[in-house]
Structures are given as structure tokens and as C-alpha cells.
Amino acid sequence: MDLVLRNVRLVDGDAVVIADIGVADGRIAAVEQGLNADAQEMDLEGRFAVGGFVESHIHLDKACILDRCKTEEGTLDEAIREVSAAKKAFTVEDIRARAIRTLEKCILQGTTRMRAHLEVDPVIGIKSIEAVLPLVAEYGWAIDLEICVFPQEGLLNNPGTDELMVEALKRGAHVVGGCPYTDSNPLGQIERIFEMAREFDVDIDFHLDFDTNPEGMTVGDVCELTEKHGYGGRVAIGHVSKLSALAPNQLAEISKRLANAGVAVTVLPSTDLYLMGADRDHDIVRGVAPVHRLIEDGVNCALSTNNVLNPFTPFGDCSMIRMANLYANIGQIGTGAGLRMCLDMVTHRPAKLMRLDDYGIAVGNPADIVILDCPSGVAAVQELAVPLYGFKRGRRTFTREPAQLHRP
Ligand SMILES: [Zn+2]
């Protein structure tokens, strides 16, 4: 063994147990009580561990631009307009610097795996890909980063974008994404994205149905194409805030459709809360899809940060535990089982969405371990537990000292 983490609390089914974790050659070699090993040791004093947070939907390329954008209306239109204008001045160096600032914040918050959504269009070309793709190797010591390329400003309506999407996939983008609600032909875009996915044999991650009008949903089209192309388990859809406007029987129908097709849903609660309902002056619609209802029907659902310090979301500490807590607040979730589900939506569920079959604290998996300053997963969500130490493949990646009182 190279390292033994003593007295760590871990989830064991619905229970929490205390055990020692042994690490050898970057992998978890043992999880047992009273582990007998001669190695460097660390006593975690009963603190709770997760396999790191999994951020399946975050925009590194347009993070940290509030110094150059207005946030007066708090609407999706304003966000798209402001970012579109700011993008004209983006350079590879500028995108790289902001992406690094955001990525390092994520690492310090305990995120060990990530899918970054990067946009291409004829104005910025593939600068986002050029800026962020090298970070996959440069930050491999702390995080597994995959890249999803998508057309934020539309595909079929925006000549030249298709070629840039293909170029990004050729350069190594791992996933193809879409944003049909900004396209003049939403269904046409969805069909073209499936075509690209099949050509490059990559998974799909759409931004979808992002308003609170229950009419005009495209989720059914995505399910149909997923089934037609045998893509079950390889398609995710983000936002889907229209789901928040459905009556229970309509929601149940779509929920079963998603479960059967194998389409996963990522809710982006901070962005949805900020941008939805801005047309109302009272009794504001919150527009967050009730994914805990979908989970009951067998849909895989995740929570993610989406945007950081830009007009889509002028907030952001890159904390996934905050997303879990935020969703518990919105979903009015207070039971132990419900709070554990919220934690799952920032750990195991997004790992499944990204098909990371080596994720989690189990013998044989990479030793990706994050220690939270709390005694259980339920407490982690209730108390917004602070990530104290992170390990990637057995090597420590960050340390945050526990807070101390200095009594008189
Ligand atoms: Zn997004």
C-alpha cells in the first residue's frame, strides 16, 4: 500500500460505516475495518468520503465574464445577447485563463470528473476547443475532463457552424451537444446532432426545452431518435424546465418515455432559478424540473453547475454540494432518503450519465476520494459540508484545513 486513509465514514447501502481505505498504485486496494498495512497514513477521524463530485454540465469557456456583460433583465434573451457580444473579443489566451480559474475552483470544491460544454460558431470559431482541450492533459493530475462541443447560437440557421462542430469532433471533442431552442429548425438540429454522434461514435448531451411554456416540447423527438438509433444510455438532456410546468399525469407520461428510451436528465438549478419566470412580477415561476419525480420512474437524473459568473448565472463557487442543497430546497426534500438522492445526483448519478464505470469508493477503482467535514451523506447536503481533502488516483490534490475557533 502507498497510502491508508483511516477512520473514514462511507455509504454502505442505506447505512454509513467506518472503515480504512488502502491505496496502491493509484487504485483502491482495500476497504475494511482495522486494515493491516505499512504505508503513509492519514486519520480522517470519522469524516465522510465520496468518490469526488461529478460535474456533467459546466461551461468553462464563458465563465467569469461579468466585468464585460450587463445583468439587468435576468432573462435568457439578455444572457444570449450579452454573451454573444462579449464573445467577439474572446481570444484563446483569455478563454484559457478563465477556464483555468474555474477548473481550479472546481477541483478545490472536490470535483474529480467533469464534462465541459464548449461552444463553436462562425464568430469565435473553435477557440474554445483550442483553449480547453490542452487542459485535459494539463489537469489530468486532479480531474478527468471531457469535452462536449455544441452550437449555442444555432446550427441550421448559422452557416459555417456545422463545419466547426465536425472540426471540433475531429480534434478530439468527446461528446456532441445541441441547443435546438436557439435554432430556426429545432427538430432539424436534433436530427443532425444524432447524425454527427453516430458518425463519430460519441454520446449526446442537449440543452433542451428551456422555458416554462408546456407547449412545444422536443423531449419526445429526442426519445424517438434515441430509440431509433439504439442510443439508449448515451443521451442526456439539460434544463428541460418545461417539465416544471406539467400537470402530474403529463409529467408521468414523459417520465416513463425518458426511462424507456434511456435518456438522462441534468437539472441546472442555479441557472434555471435565475432565468426562469422573469416575465412575471409576482408568484414567480421557478422553472426547475422536478427530477426527483423522474427518478421514481427510473430516469437517471443529475444536478450540475452550468454557468459561473456570467449573464446566464451571475453566481458561482463551483460547489456541487451547494447544488445538491439548492435542489433539496427547491424540491422541498427533507427526508434522509431524499437527501441521499440529492447527494447521488452530484456523485453516482452523473457518473452513470457519463458512463464512468470506474467511479466510486470500491476496490479496484481509481483512488478518487474526497473527504467532507461531516459524518454522513445526509449531513453533507443538510449542512453544506466543506470538502477538506481531495485525492486523484491516490495523490492528494488539495487541502483545506478544518475551521478552528480561537477561544479567549
Ligand atoms: Zn449549459
Coordinates of C-alpha atoms and ligand atoms in Angstrom, one line a residue:
M1 CA 0.0 0.0 0.0
D2 CA 1.1 3.5 -0.7
L3 CA -1.5 5.3 1.5
V4 CA -4.0 4.4 4.1
L5 CA -6.9 6.7 5.0
R6 CA -8.0 5.7 8.5
N7 CA -11.5 6.1 10.0
V8 CA -13.4 7.2 7.0
R9 CA -17.2 7.1 7.0
L10 CA -18.6 5.5 3.9
V11 CA -22.1 4.7 2.5
D12 CA -22.9 1.0 2.7
G13 CA -26.4 0.7 1.3
D14 CA -28.6 2.9 3.4
A15 CA -26.2 2.8 6.3
V16 CA -22.9 4.6 7.0
V17 CA -19.9 2.6 8.2
I18 CA -16.4 3.5 9.4
A19 CA -13.6 1.8 7.5
D20 CA -10.0 2.3 6.4
I21 CA -9.2 2.8 2.7
G22 CA -6.0 1.4 1.4
V23 CA -4.5 2.8 -1.9
A24 CA -1.9 1.0 -4.1
D25 CA -0.6 2.2 -7.5
G26 CA -3.3 4.9 -7.7
R27 CA -6.2 2.4 -7.1
I28 CA -8.3 1.5 -4.1
A29 CA -6.8 -1.8 -2.9
A30 CA -8.8 -2.4 0.2
V31 CA -11.8 -1.0 2.1
E32 CA -12.0 -2.7 5.5
Q33 CA -12.0 -2.1 9.2
G34 CA -8.7 -2.3 11.0
L35 CA -6.7 -2.6 7.8
N36 CA -3.3 -4.0 8.5
A37 CA -0.8 -2.2 6.2
D38 CA 2.5 -0.5 6.3
A39 CA 2.1 2.8 4.5
Q40 CA 1.8 6.5 4.9
E41 CA -1.3 7.2 7.0
M42 CA -3.9 9.9 7.5
D43 CA -6.5 9.7 10.2
L44 CA -9.8 11.2 9.0
E45 CA -11.5 11.0 12.4
G46 CA -14.8 9.6 11.2
R47 CA -15.3 12.1 8.4
F48 CA -17.5 11.2 5.4
A49 CA -15.9 10.4 2.0
V50 CA -17.3 10.4 -1.5
G51 CA -15.6 9.4 -4.8
G52 CA -15.4 13.1 -5.7
F53 CA -18.1 15.2 -7.3
V54 CA -19.1 14.7 -10.9
E55 CA -19.9 17.8 -12.8
S56 CA -21.6 16.7 -16.0
H57 CA -22.6 20.1 -17.3
I58 CA -20.5 23.2 -17.0
H59 CA -19.4 26.0 -19.4
L60 CA -15.7 26.7 -18.8
D61 CA -15.3 28.9 -21.9
K62 CA -17.8 31.6 -21.0
A63 CA -17.2 31.6 -17.2
C64 CA -16.1 34.8 -15.3
I65 CA -17.1 37.5 -17.7
L66 CA -19.3 39.7 -15.5
D67 CA -16.8 42.5 -15.9
R68 CA -17.8 42.8 -19.6
C69 CA -21.6 42.0 -19.5
K70 CA -24.8 43.5 -18.3
T71 CA -27.1 41.6 -16.0
E72 CA -30.1 43.9 -15.8
E73 CA -33.1 41.9 -17.1
G74 CA -32.1 38.5 -15.7
T75 CA -33.6 36.8 -18.8
L76 CA -32.4 34.1 -21.2
D77 CA -32.6 36.6 -24.1
E78 CA -30.3 39.1 -22.3
A79 CA -27.9 36.3 -21.4
I80 CA -27.6 35.1 -25.0
R81 CA -27.4 38.6 -26.3
E82 CA -24.7 39.8 -23.8
V83 CA -22.5 36.7 -24.1
S84 CA -22.8 36.7 -27.9
A85 CA -21.5 40.3 -27.9
A86 CA -18.7 39.6 -25.4
K87 CA -17.6 36.5 -27.3
K88 CA -16.4 38.7 -30.2
A89 CA -13.5 39.7 -28.1
F90 CA -12.6 36.2 -26.8
T91 CA -9.1 35.0 -27.5
V92 CA -7.6 31.6 -26.9
E93 CA -5.4 33.0 -24.1
D94 CA -8.4 34.8 -22.5
I95 CA -10.6 31.6 -22.6
R96 CA -7.8 29.5 -21.2
A97 CA -7.2 31.9 -18.3
R98 CA -10.9 31.9 -17.3
A99 CA -11.3 28.2 -17.9
I100 CA -8.3 27.5 -15.6
R101 CA -9.7 29.8 -12.9
T102 CA -13.0 27.9 -13.0
L103 CA -11.5 24.5 -13.2
E104 CA -9.2 25.1 -10.2
K105 CA -12.1 26.3 -8.2
C106 CA -14.0 23.1 -9.1
I107 CA -11.0 20.9 -8.1
L108 CA -10.9 22.8 -4.7
Q109 CA -14.6 22.1 -4.2
G110 CA -14.0 18.3 -4.6
T111 CA -14.9 17.7 -8.3
T112 CA -12.9 14.9 -9.8
R113 CA -14.7 14.3 -13.0
M114 CA -16.2 16.8 -15.5
R115 CA -18.0 17.2 -18.8
A116 CA -17.3 20.8 -20.1
H117 CA -19.7 22.1 -22.7
L118 CA -17.9 24.3 -25.2
E119 CA -19.4 26.3 -28.0
V120 CA -18.5 26.9 -31.6
D121 CA -19.9 29.4 -34.1
P122 CA -18.5 31.4 -37.0
V123 CA -17.7 34.4 -34.7
I124 CA -15.4 32.5 -32.2
G125 CA -14.6 29.6 -34.5
I126 CA -13.1 26.7 -32.4
K127 CA -11.1 29.0 -30.0
S128 CA -12.9 27.4 -27.0
I129 CA -11.8 23.9 -28.1
E130 CA -8.2 25.2 -28.7
A131 CA -8.1 26.8 -25.3
V132 CA -9.6 24.0 -23.2
L133 CA -8.6 20.7 -24.9
P134 CA -5.0 21.1 -23.7
L135 CA -6.3 21.3 -20.1
V136 CA -7.5 17.7 -20.3
A137 CA -3.8 16.6 -20.1
E138 CA -2.5 19.5 -18.0
Y139 CA -5.1 19.0 -15.2
G140 CA -5.2 15.2 -15.5
W141 CA -3.5 15.0 -12.1
A142 CA -6.6 16.3 -10.5
I143 CA -9.6 15.8 -12.7
D144 CA -10.8 13.7 -15.6
L145 CA -12.2 16.3 -18.1
E146 CA -14.2 15.5 -21.2
I147 CA -15.4 18.0 -23.7
C148 CA -18.8 18.3 -25.3
V149 CA -18.9 20.6 -28.3
F150 CA -22.3 22.3 -29.1
P151 CA -23.8 25.2 -31.2
Q152 CA -25.1 27.7 -28.6
E153 CA -26.3 30.1 -31.3
G154 CA -28.0 27.5 -33.5
L155 CA -26.8 25.1 -36.2
L156 CA -29.0 25.1 -39.3
N157 CA -29.6 28.9 -39.0
N158 CA -26.0 29.7 -38.7
P159 CA -23.9 28.8 -41.8
G160 CA -20.4 27.6 -41.1
T161 CA -21.3 26.1 -37.6
D162 CA -21.8 22.6 -38.9
E163 CA -18.2 22.5 -40.3
L164 CA -16.9 23.8 -36.9
M165 CA -18.7 21.1 -35.0
V166 CA -17.2 18.5 -37.2
E167 CA -13.7 20.1 -36.9
A168 CA -14.0 20.0 -33.1
L169 CA -15.0 16.4 -33.1
K170 CA -12.1 15.6 -35.4
R171 CA -9.8 17.4 -32.9
G172 CA -11.0 15.2 -30.1
A173 CA -14.2 16.5 -28.5
H174 CA -15.6 13.6 -26.6
V175 CA -19.3 14.3 -26.8
V176 CA -21.6 16.2 -29.2
G177 CA -24.2 18.6 -27.8
G178 CA -27.1 20.6 -29.1
C179 CA -29.1 23.7 -28.3
P180 CA -32.2 23.3 -30.5
Y181 CA -34.2 26.1 -28.8
T182 CA -31.9 28.8 -30.4
D183 CA -32.2 27.1 -33.9
S184 CA -34.7 28.2 -36.6
N185 CA -35.3 24.5 -37.2
P186 CA -35.1 22.7 -33.7
L187 CA -36.0 19.3 -35.0
G188 CA -33.6 19.6 -37.9
Q189 CA -30.8 20.4 -35.4
I190 CA -31.7 17.4 -33.2
E191 CA -31.6 15.1 -36.3
R192 CA -28.2 16.5 -37.4
I193 CA -26.7 16.1 -33.9
F194 CA -27.7 12.4 -33.9
E195 CA -26.1 12.0 -37.3
M196 CA -22.8 13.5 -36.1
A197 CA -22.9 11.4 -32.9
R198 CA -23.2 8.2 -35.0
E199 CA -20.5 9.3 -37.4
F200 CA -18.0 9.9 -34.6
D201 CA -19.4 7.3 -32.2
V202 CA -19.8 9.8 -29.4
D203 CA -22.5 10.4 -26.8
I204 CA -25.0 13.2 -27.0
D205 CA -25.9 16.0 -24.5
F206 CA -28.5 18.5 -25.4
H207 CA -29.7 21.8 -23.9
L208 CA -33.4 21.2 -24.2
D209 CA -36.9 22.7 -23.7
F210 CA -35.6 25.7 -21.7
D211 CA -38.6 27.8 -20.8
T212 CA -41.8 27.3 -18.7
N213 CA -44.3 27.0 -21.5
P214 CA -45.6 23.4 -21.5
E215 CA -46.3 23.6 -25.3
G216 CA -43.7 22.8 -28.0
M217 CA -41.6 20.2 -26.1
T218 CA -38.9 18.4 -28.1
V219 CA -38.2 15.8 -25.5
G220 CA -40.4 13.3 -27.3
D221 CA -38.4 13.8 -30.5
V222 CA -35.1 13.1 -28.6
C223 CA -36.6 9.9 -27.1
E224 CA -37.8 8.8 -30.5
L225 CA -34.4 9.3 -32.2
T226 CA -32.6 7.7 -29.2
E227 CA -34.7 4.6 -29.7
K228 CA -34.4 4.6 -33.5
H229 CA -30.6 4.8 -33.4
G230 CA -30.1 2.4 -30.4
Y231 CA -28.6 5.2 -28.4
G232 CA -30.2 4.4 -25.0
G233 CA -27.9 5.2 -22.1
R234 CA -25.9 7.6 -24.3
V235 CA -28.1 10.6 -24.4
A236 CA -28.6 13.3 -21.8
I237 CA -30.7 16.5 -21.8
G238 CA -30.1 19.6 -19.7
H239 CA -32.5 22.1 -18.2
V240 CA -35.8 20.7 -19.5
S241 CA -37.5 23.4 -17.4
K242 CA -40.8 22.9 -19.4
L243 CA -41.2 19.8 -17.3
S244 CA -41.8 22.1 -14.3
A245 CA -45.0 23.4 -16.0
L246 CA -46.6 20.0 -16.5
A247 CA -49.5 18.5 -14.5
P248 CA -48.6 15.3 -12.7
N249 CA -50.2 13.0 -15.3
Q250 CA -48.4 14.7 -18.2
L251 CA -45.1 14.6 -16.3
A252 CA -45.6 10.9 -15.5
E253 CA -46.1 10.2 -19.2
I254 CA -42.9 11.9 -20.3
S255 CA -41.0 10.4 -17.3
K256 CA -41.9 6.9 -18.4
R257 CA -40.9 7.8 -22.0
L258 CA -37.5 9.0 -20.8
A259 CA -36.9 5.9 -18.7
N260 CA -37.8 3.6 -21.5
A261 CA -35.7 5.4 -24.1
G262 CA -32.7 5.6 -21.7
V263 CA -32.4 9.4 -21.8
A264 CA -30.9 11.0 -18.7
V265 CA -31.8 14.5 -17.4
T266 CA -29.4 17.1 -15.9
V267 CA -31.0 19.9 -13.9
L268 CA -29.1 23.1 -13.6
P269 CA -30.9 24.7 -10.6
S270 CA -28.9 27.9 -10.2
T271 CA -29.4 28.9 -13.8
D272 CA -33.0 27.8 -14.0
L273 CA -33.9 29.7 -10.9
Y274 CA -32.2 32.8 -12.1
L275 CA -33.5 32.9 -15.7
M276 CA -37.0 31.4 -15.5
G277 CA -40.1 33.4 -14.6
A278 CA -38.6 36.8 -15.4
D279 CA -41.8 37.7 -17.3
R280 CA -43.8 37.6 -14.0
D281 CA -44.0 40.4 -11.4
H282 CA -45.4 38.2 -8.6
D283 CA -45.9 34.5 -7.8
I284 CA -42.8 33.9 -9.8
V285 CA -42.5 30.5 -11.6
R286 CA -39.2 28.9 -10.6
G287 CA -38.8 26.6 -13.6
V288 CA -36.8 23.8 -12.1
A289 CA -37.7 20.4 -13.5
P290 CA -38.9 18.1 -10.6
V291 CA -36.3 15.4 -11.3
H292 CA -36.9 13.6 -8.0
R293 CA -40.2 12.6 -9.5
L294 CA -38.5 11.2 -12.7
I295 CA -36.1 9.2 -10.6
E296 CA -39.0 7.3 -9.1
D297 CA -39.8 6.1 -12.6
G298 CA -36.2 5.0 -13.3
V299 CA -34.9 8.0 -15.2
N300 CA -31.2 8.8 -14.4
C301 CA -31.0 12.4 -13.3
A302 CA -28.1 14.6 -12.2
L303 CA -27.5 18.1 -10.9
S304 CA -24.8 20.4 -12.3
T305 CA -23.4 24.0 -12.1
N306 CA -23.9 25.0 -15.7
N307 CA -22.6 28.6 -15.7
V308 CA -20.3 30.5 -13.4
L309 CA -20.2 34.3 -13.0
N310 CA -21.8 35.2 -16.4
P311 CA -25.2 36.6 -17.5
F312 CA -26.7 33.1 -17.6
T313 CA -25.8 32.7 -13.9
P314 CA -24.2 35.7 -12.2
F315 CA -23.2 33.4 -9.2
G316 CA -20.9 30.6 -8.7
D317 CA -18.5 28.9 -6.3
C318 CA -18.4 25.7 -8.3
S319 CA -19.7 23.8 -5.3
M320 CA -21.6 20.7 -6.2
I321 CA -22.7 20.2 -2.6
R322 CA -24.4 23.6 -2.9
M323 CA -26.3 22.4 -6.0
A324 CA -27.4 19.3 -4.0
N325 CA -28.6 21.6 -1.1
L326 CA -30.2 24.1 -3.5
Y327 CA -32.2 21.3 -5.2
A328 CA -33.3 19.9 -1.9
N329 CA -34.6 23.4 -1.0
I330 CA -36.5 23.8 -4.3
G331 CA -37.8 20.2 -4.3
Q332 CA -38.9 20.6 -0.7
I333 CA -36.9 17.5 0.1
G334 CA -36.2 16.8 3.8
T335 CA -36.1 13.1 4.4
G336 CA -32.9 11.1 4.8
A337 CA -33.6 9.1 1.6
G338 CA -34.4 12.3 -0.3
L339 CA -31.2 14.0 0.8
R340 CA -29.1 10.9 -0.1
M341 CA -30.7 11.1 -3.5
C342 CA -29.6 14.7 -3.8
L343 CA -26.1 13.6 -3.0
D344 CA -26.3 10.8 -5.5
M345 CA -27.3 13.4 -8.1
V346 CA -23.9 15.1 -7.8
T347 CA -21.9 11.8 -7.5
H348 CA -23.0 8.4 -8.7
R349 CA -25.8 9.6 -11.0
P350 CA -23.8 12.0 -13.2
A351 CA -21.0 9.3 -13.2
K352 CA -23.6 6.9 -14.7
L353 CA -24.8 9.6 -17.1
M354 CA -21.2 10.0 -18.3
R355 CA -20.8 6.2 -18.4
L356 CA -17.9 6.3 -15.9
D357 CA -17.9 2.7 -14.8
D358 CA -14.8 3.0 -12.6
Y359 CA -16.3 5.7 -10.4
G360 CA -16.9 5.3 -6.6
I361 CA -15.1 4.2 -3.5
A362 CA -14.7 0.4 -4.2
V363 CA -11.8 -1.9 -4.5
G364 CA -10.3 -1.8 -8.0
N365 CA -11.5 1.7 -8.9
P366 CA -9.1 4.7 -9.2
A367 CA -8.4 6.2 -5.8
D368 CA -10.5 9.3 -6.4
I369 CA -11.6 10.3 -2.8
V370 CA -12.9 13.5 -1.4
I371 CA -13.2 13.9 2.4
L372 CA -16.1 16.1 3.6
D373 CA -16.2 17.7 7.0
C374 CA -19.3 15.9 8.2
P375 CA -20.3 12.4 9.4
S376 CA -22.8 11.3 6.6
G377 CA -24.1 12.0 3.2
V378 CA -27.3 13.3 4.7
A379 CA -25.4 15.8 6.8
A380 CA -23.3 16.7 3.8
V381 CA -26.4 18.0 2.0
Q382 CA -28.1 19.5 5.1
E383 CA -25.1 21.4 6.3
L384 CA -23.3 22.2 3.0
A385 CA -20.3 20.2 4.2
V386 CA -16.9 21.6 3.4
P387 CA -14.5 19.5 1.2
L388 CA -11.3 19.2 3.3
Y389 CA -9.0 16.9 1.3
G390 CA -9.1 15.5 -2.3
F391 CA -7.2 12.6 -3.8
K392 CA -7.0 11.8 -7.5
R393 CA -5.6 8.3 -8.3
G394 CA -4.3 8.2 -4.7
R395 CA -2.3 11.5 -4.8
R396 CA -3.5 14.4 -2.7
T397 CA -4.7 17.3 -4.9
F398 CA -6.0 19.8 -2.3
T399 CA -6.2 20.6 1.4
R400 CA -8.5 22.8 3.2
E401 CA -7.9 23.0 7.0
P402 CA -10.9 22.4 9.2
A403 CA -12.2 25.7 10.7
Q404 CA -11.0 26.4 14.2
L405 CA -12.3 28.6 17.0
H406 CA -9.8 30.7 18.8
R407 CA -11.4 30.9 22.3
P408 CA -10.3 33.7 24.6
Ligands
ZN1 ZN -25.4 24.7 -20.4

